[in-house]
mmCIF file of C-alpha atoms in Angstrom:
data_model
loop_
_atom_site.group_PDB
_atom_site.id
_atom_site.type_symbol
_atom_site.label_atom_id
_atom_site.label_comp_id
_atom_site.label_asym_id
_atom_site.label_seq_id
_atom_site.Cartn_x
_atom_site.Cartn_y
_atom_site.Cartn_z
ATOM 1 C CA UNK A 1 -193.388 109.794 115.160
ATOM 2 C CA UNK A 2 -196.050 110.681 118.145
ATOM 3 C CA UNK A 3 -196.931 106.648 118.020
ATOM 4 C CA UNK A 4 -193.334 105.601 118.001
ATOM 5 C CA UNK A 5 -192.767 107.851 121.088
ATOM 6 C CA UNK A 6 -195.875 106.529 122.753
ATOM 7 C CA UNK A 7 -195.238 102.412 122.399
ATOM 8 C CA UNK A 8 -191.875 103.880 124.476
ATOM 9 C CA UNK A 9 -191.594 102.274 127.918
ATOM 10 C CA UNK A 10 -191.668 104.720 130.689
ATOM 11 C CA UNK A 11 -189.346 104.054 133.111
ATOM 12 C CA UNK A 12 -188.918 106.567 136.178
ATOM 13 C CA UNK A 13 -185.487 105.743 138.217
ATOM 14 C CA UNK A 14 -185.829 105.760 142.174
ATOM 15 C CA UNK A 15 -182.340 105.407 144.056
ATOM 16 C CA UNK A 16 -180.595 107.534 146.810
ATOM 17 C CA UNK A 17 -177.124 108.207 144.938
ATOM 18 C CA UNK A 18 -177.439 110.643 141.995
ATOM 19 C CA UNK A 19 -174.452 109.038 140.097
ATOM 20 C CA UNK A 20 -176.230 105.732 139.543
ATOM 21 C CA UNK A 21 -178.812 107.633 138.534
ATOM 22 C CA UNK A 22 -176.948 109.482 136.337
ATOM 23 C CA UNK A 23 -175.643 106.426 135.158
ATOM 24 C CA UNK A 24 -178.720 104.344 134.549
ATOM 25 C CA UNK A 25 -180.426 107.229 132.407
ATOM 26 C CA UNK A 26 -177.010 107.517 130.490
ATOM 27 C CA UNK A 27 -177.387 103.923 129.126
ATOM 28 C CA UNK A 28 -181.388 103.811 129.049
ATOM 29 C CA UNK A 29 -181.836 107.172 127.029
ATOM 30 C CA UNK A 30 -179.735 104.767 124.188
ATOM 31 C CA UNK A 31 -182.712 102.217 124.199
ATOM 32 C CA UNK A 32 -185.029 102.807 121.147
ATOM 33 C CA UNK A 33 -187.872 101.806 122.976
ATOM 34 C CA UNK A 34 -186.972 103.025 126.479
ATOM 35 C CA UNK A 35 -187.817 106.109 127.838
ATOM 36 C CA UNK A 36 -186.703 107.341 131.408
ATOM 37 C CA UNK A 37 -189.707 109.939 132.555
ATOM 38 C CA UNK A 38 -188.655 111.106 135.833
ATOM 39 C CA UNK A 39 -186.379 110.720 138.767
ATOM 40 C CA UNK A 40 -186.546 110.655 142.376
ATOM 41 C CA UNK A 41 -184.220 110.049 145.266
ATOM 42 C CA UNK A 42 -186.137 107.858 148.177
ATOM 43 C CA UNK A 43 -189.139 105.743 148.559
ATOM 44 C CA UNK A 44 -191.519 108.703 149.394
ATOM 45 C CA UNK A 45 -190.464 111.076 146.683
ATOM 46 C CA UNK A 46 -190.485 107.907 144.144
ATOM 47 C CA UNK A 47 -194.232 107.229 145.010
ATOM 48 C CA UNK A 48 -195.141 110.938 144.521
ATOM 49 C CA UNK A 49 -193.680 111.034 141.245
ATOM 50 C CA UNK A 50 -195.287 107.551 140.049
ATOM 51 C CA UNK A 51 -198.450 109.232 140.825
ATOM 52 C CA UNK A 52 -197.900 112.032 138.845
ATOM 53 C CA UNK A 53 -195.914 110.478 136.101
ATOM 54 C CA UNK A 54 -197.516 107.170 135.659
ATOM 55 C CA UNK A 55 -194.575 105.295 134.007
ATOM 56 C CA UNK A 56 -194.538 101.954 132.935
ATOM 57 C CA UNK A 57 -191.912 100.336 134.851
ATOM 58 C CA UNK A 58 -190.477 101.961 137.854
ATOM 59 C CA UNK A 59 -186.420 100.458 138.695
ATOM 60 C CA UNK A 60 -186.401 100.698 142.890
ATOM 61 C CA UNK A 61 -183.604 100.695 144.885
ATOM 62 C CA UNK A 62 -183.761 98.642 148.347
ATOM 63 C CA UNK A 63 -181.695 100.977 151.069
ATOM 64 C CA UNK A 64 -182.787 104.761 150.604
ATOM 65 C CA UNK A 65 -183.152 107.324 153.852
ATOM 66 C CA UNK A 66 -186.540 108.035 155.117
ATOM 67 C CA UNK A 67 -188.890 105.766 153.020
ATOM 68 C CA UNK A 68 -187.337 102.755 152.022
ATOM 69 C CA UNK A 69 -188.026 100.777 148.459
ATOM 70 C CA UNK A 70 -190.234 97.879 150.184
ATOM 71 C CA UNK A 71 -192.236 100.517 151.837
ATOM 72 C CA UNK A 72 -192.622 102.521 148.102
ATOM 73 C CA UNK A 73 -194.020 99.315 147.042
ATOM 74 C CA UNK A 74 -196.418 99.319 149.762
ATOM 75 C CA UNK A 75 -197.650 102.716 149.215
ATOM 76 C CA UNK A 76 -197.399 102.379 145.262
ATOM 77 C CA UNK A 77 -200.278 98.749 145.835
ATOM 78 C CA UNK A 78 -202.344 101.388 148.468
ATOM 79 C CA UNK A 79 -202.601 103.849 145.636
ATOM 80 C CA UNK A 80 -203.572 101.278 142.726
ATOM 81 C CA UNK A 81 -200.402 102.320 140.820
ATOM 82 C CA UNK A 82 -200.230 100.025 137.704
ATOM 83 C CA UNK A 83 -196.296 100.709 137.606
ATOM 84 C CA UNK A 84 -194.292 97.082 137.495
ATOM 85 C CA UNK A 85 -191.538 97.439 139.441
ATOM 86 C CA UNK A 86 -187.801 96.340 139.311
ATOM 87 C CA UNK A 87 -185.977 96.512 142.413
ATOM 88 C CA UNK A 88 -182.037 97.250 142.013
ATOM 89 C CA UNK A 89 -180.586 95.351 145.276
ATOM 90 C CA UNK A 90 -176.764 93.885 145.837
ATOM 91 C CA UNK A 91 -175.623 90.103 146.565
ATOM 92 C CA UNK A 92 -175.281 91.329 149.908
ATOM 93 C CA UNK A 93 -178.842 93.116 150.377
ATOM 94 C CA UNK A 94 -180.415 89.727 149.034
ATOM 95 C CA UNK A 95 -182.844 88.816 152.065
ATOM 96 C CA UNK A 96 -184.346 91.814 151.143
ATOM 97 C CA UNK A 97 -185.769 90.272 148.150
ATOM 98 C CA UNK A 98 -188.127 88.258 149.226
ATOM 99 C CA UNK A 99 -190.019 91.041 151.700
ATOM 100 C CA UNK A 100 -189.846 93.214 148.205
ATOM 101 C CA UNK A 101 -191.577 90.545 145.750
ATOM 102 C CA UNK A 102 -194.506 90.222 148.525
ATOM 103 C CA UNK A 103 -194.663 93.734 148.492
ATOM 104 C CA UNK A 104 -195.422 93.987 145.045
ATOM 105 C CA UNK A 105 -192.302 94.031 143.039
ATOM 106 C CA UNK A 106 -192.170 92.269 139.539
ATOM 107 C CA UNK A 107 -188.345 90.877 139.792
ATOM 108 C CA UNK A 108 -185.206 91.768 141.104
ATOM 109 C CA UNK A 109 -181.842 92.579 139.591
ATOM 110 C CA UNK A 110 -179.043 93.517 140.485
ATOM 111 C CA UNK A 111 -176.330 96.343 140.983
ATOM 112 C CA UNK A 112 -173.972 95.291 138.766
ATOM 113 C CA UNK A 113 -176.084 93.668 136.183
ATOM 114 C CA UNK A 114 -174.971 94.050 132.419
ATOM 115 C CA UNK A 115 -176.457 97.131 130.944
ATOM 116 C CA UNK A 116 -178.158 94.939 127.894
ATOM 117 C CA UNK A 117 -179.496 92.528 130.788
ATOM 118 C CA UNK A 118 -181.155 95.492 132.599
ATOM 119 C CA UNK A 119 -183.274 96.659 129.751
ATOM 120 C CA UNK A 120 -184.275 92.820 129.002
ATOM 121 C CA UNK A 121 -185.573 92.859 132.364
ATOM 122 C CA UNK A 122 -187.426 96.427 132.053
ATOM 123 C CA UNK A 123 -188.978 94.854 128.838
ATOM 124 C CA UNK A 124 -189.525 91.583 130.346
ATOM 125 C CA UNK A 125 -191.211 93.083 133.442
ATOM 126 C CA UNK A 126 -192.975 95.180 131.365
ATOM 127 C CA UNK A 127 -194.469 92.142 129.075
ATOM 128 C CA UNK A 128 -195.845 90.707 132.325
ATOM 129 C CA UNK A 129 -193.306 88.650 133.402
ATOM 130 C CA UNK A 130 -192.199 87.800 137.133
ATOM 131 C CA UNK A 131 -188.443 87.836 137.343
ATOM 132 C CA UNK A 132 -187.431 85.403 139.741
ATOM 133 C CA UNK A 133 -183.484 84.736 139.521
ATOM 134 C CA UNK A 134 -182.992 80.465 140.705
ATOM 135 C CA UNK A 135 -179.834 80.747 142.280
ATOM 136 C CA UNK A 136 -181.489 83.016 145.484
ATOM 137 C CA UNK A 137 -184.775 81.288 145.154
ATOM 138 C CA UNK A 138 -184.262 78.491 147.407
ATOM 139 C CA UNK A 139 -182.730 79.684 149.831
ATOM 140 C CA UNK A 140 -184.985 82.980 150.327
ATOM 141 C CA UNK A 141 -188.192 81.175 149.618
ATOM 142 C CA UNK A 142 -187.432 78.411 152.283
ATOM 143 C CA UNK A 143 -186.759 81.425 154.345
ATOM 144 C CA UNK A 144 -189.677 84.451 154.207
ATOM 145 C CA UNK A 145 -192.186 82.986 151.476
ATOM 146 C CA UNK A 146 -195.489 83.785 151.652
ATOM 147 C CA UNK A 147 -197.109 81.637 154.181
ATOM 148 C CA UNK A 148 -200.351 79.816 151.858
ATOM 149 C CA UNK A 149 -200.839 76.260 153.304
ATOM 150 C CA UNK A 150 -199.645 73.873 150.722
ATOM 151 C CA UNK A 151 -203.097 71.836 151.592
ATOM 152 C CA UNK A 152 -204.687 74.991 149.469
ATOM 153 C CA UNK A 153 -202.984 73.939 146.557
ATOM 154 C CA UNK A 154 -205.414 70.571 146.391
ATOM 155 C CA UNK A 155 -208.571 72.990 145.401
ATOM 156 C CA UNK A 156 -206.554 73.844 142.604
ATOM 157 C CA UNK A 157 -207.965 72.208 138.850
ATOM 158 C CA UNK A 158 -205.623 70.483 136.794
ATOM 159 C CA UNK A 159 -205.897 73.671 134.602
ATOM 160 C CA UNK A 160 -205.157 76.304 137.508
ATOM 161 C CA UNK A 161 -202.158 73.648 138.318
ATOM 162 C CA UNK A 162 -200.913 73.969 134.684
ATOM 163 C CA UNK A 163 -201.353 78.098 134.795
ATOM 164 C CA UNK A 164 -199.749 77.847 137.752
ATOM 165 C CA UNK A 165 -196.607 76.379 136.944
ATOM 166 C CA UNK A 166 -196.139 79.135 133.474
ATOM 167 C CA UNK A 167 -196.493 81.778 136.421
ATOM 168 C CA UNK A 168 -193.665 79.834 138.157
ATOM 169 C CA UNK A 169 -191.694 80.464 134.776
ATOM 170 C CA UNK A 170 -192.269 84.005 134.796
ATOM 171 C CA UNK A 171 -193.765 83.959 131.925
ATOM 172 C CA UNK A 172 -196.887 86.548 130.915
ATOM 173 C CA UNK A 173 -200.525 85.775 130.301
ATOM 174 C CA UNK A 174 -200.243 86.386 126.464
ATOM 175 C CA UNK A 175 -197.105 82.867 126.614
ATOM 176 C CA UNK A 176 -199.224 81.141 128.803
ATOM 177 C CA UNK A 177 -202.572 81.524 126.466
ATOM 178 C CA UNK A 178 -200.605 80.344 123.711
ATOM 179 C CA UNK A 179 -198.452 77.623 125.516
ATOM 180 C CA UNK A 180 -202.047 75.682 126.537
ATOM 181 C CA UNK A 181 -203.821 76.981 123.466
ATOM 182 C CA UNK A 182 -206.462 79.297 125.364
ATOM 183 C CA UNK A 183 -207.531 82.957 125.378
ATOM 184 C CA UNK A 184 -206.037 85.729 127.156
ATOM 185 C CA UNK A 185 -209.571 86.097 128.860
ATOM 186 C CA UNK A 186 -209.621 82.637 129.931
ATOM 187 C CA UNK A 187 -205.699 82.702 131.201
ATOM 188 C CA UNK A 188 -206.958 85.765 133.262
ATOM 189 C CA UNK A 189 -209.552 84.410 134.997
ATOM 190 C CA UNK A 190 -207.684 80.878 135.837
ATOM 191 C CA UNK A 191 -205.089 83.287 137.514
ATOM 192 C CA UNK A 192 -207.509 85.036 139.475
ATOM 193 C CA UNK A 193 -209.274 81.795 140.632
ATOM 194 C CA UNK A 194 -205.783 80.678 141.790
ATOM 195 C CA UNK A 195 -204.723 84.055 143.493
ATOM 196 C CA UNK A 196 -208.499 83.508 145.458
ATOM 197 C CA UNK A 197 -208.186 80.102 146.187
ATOM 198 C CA UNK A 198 -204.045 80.403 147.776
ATOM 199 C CA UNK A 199 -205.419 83.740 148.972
ATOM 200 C CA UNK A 200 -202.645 85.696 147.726
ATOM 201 C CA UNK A 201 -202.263 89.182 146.608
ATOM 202 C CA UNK A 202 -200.500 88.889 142.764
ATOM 203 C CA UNK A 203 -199.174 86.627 140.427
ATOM 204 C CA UNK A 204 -195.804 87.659 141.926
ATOM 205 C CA UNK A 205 -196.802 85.690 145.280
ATOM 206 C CA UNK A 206 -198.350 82.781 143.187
ATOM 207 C CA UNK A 207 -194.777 82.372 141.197
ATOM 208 C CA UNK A 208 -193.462 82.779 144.965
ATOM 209 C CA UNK A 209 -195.507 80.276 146.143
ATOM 210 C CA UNK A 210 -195.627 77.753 142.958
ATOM 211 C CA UNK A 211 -191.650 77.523 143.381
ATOM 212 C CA UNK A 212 -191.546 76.912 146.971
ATOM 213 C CA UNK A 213 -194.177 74.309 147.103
ATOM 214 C CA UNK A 214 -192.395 72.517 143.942
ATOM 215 C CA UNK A 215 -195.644 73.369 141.185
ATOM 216 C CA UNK A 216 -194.376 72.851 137.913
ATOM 217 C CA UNK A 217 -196.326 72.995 134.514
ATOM 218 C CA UNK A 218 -198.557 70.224 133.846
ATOM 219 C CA UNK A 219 -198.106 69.076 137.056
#
């Protein structure tokens, strides 16, 4: 029972309005393999309680009073939290995206997603993956994308190109090692030649960065 409770995921839930709160712990507390450690109310109290509760997966709302969620996510990288983070936004915060994913957040969702959907993306975020929805990619990415020259994507091997366009996909080191056949060692180390040679911060910035400059796999 102690090991079933540990492979849990620990989610803590940071948003300013206590009934969406309320709501999202309802419907996670369900999940077999979801556990919701902790709760906090804006960006500054959310980072505190990361800190001290070290969840897995921390679900970030955009708009809070005082600390924002982009400015959590600044504070969270600072400190060398090892949360992922899933930012809850609305169609109509959606340029707020962007600024969030270069901050450090894993994927997006949001408001009104189905409940199932929302704890595919906490597990999917927690696997790794980079949650990047298509229909506001364009548009955002042609907008506020981090700005790599596309010339630095010529130093990149055919290899780096291939890793490179998984990332696009979202998908984790573990798919990509077994999509091209190689190690999860070897995987790593591709991505962090990549992440040095586009001089970006995260994979999250090289999926950013593979989709607005058009990488896909094998290319």
């Amino acid at each position: 029972m102690p090991e079933q409770a540990s492979a849990r995921i620990r989610v803590l839930l940071v948003d300013d309005h206590q009934v969406v709160r309320r709501g999202l712990r309802t419907f996670l507390e369900v999940q077999d393999d979801i556990e919701v450690v902790g709760e906090a109310a804006d960006g500054a109290e959310g980072v505190q309680k990361a800190c001290e509760l070290e969840p897995h997966v921390v679900l970030m709302d955009v708009k809070m009073p005082g600390m924002d969620g982009i400015e959590a996510l600044r504070r969270l990288k600072q400190q060398g939290s090892t949360a992922r983070v899933l930012i809850v936004t609305s169609f109509t915060e959606h340029r707020t995206v962007v600024p969030a994913l270069r901050a450090g957040a894993a994927g997006y969702v949001y408001k009104d997603v189905d409940p199932e959907a929302l704890a595919g993306a906490i597990r999917a975020v927690h696997a790794g993956h980079v949650l990047l929805q298509p229909e506001l990619a364009g548009t955002l990415l042609a907008e506020d994308a981090p700005r790599a020259s596309q010339g630095r994507g010529s130093t990149l091997t055919e290899r780096e190109r291939e890793v490179l366009g998984h990332l696009a996909d979202g998908r984790s080191n573990r798919e990509i090692a077994r999509a091209l056949s190689l190690s999860e060692k070897t995987v790593k180390t591709h991505v962090s030649n990549i992440l040095m040679k586009l001089d970006l911060a995260d994979r999250t910035q090289a999926a950013l960065w593979a989709v607005r400059h058009g990488t896909t796999e094998g290319a």
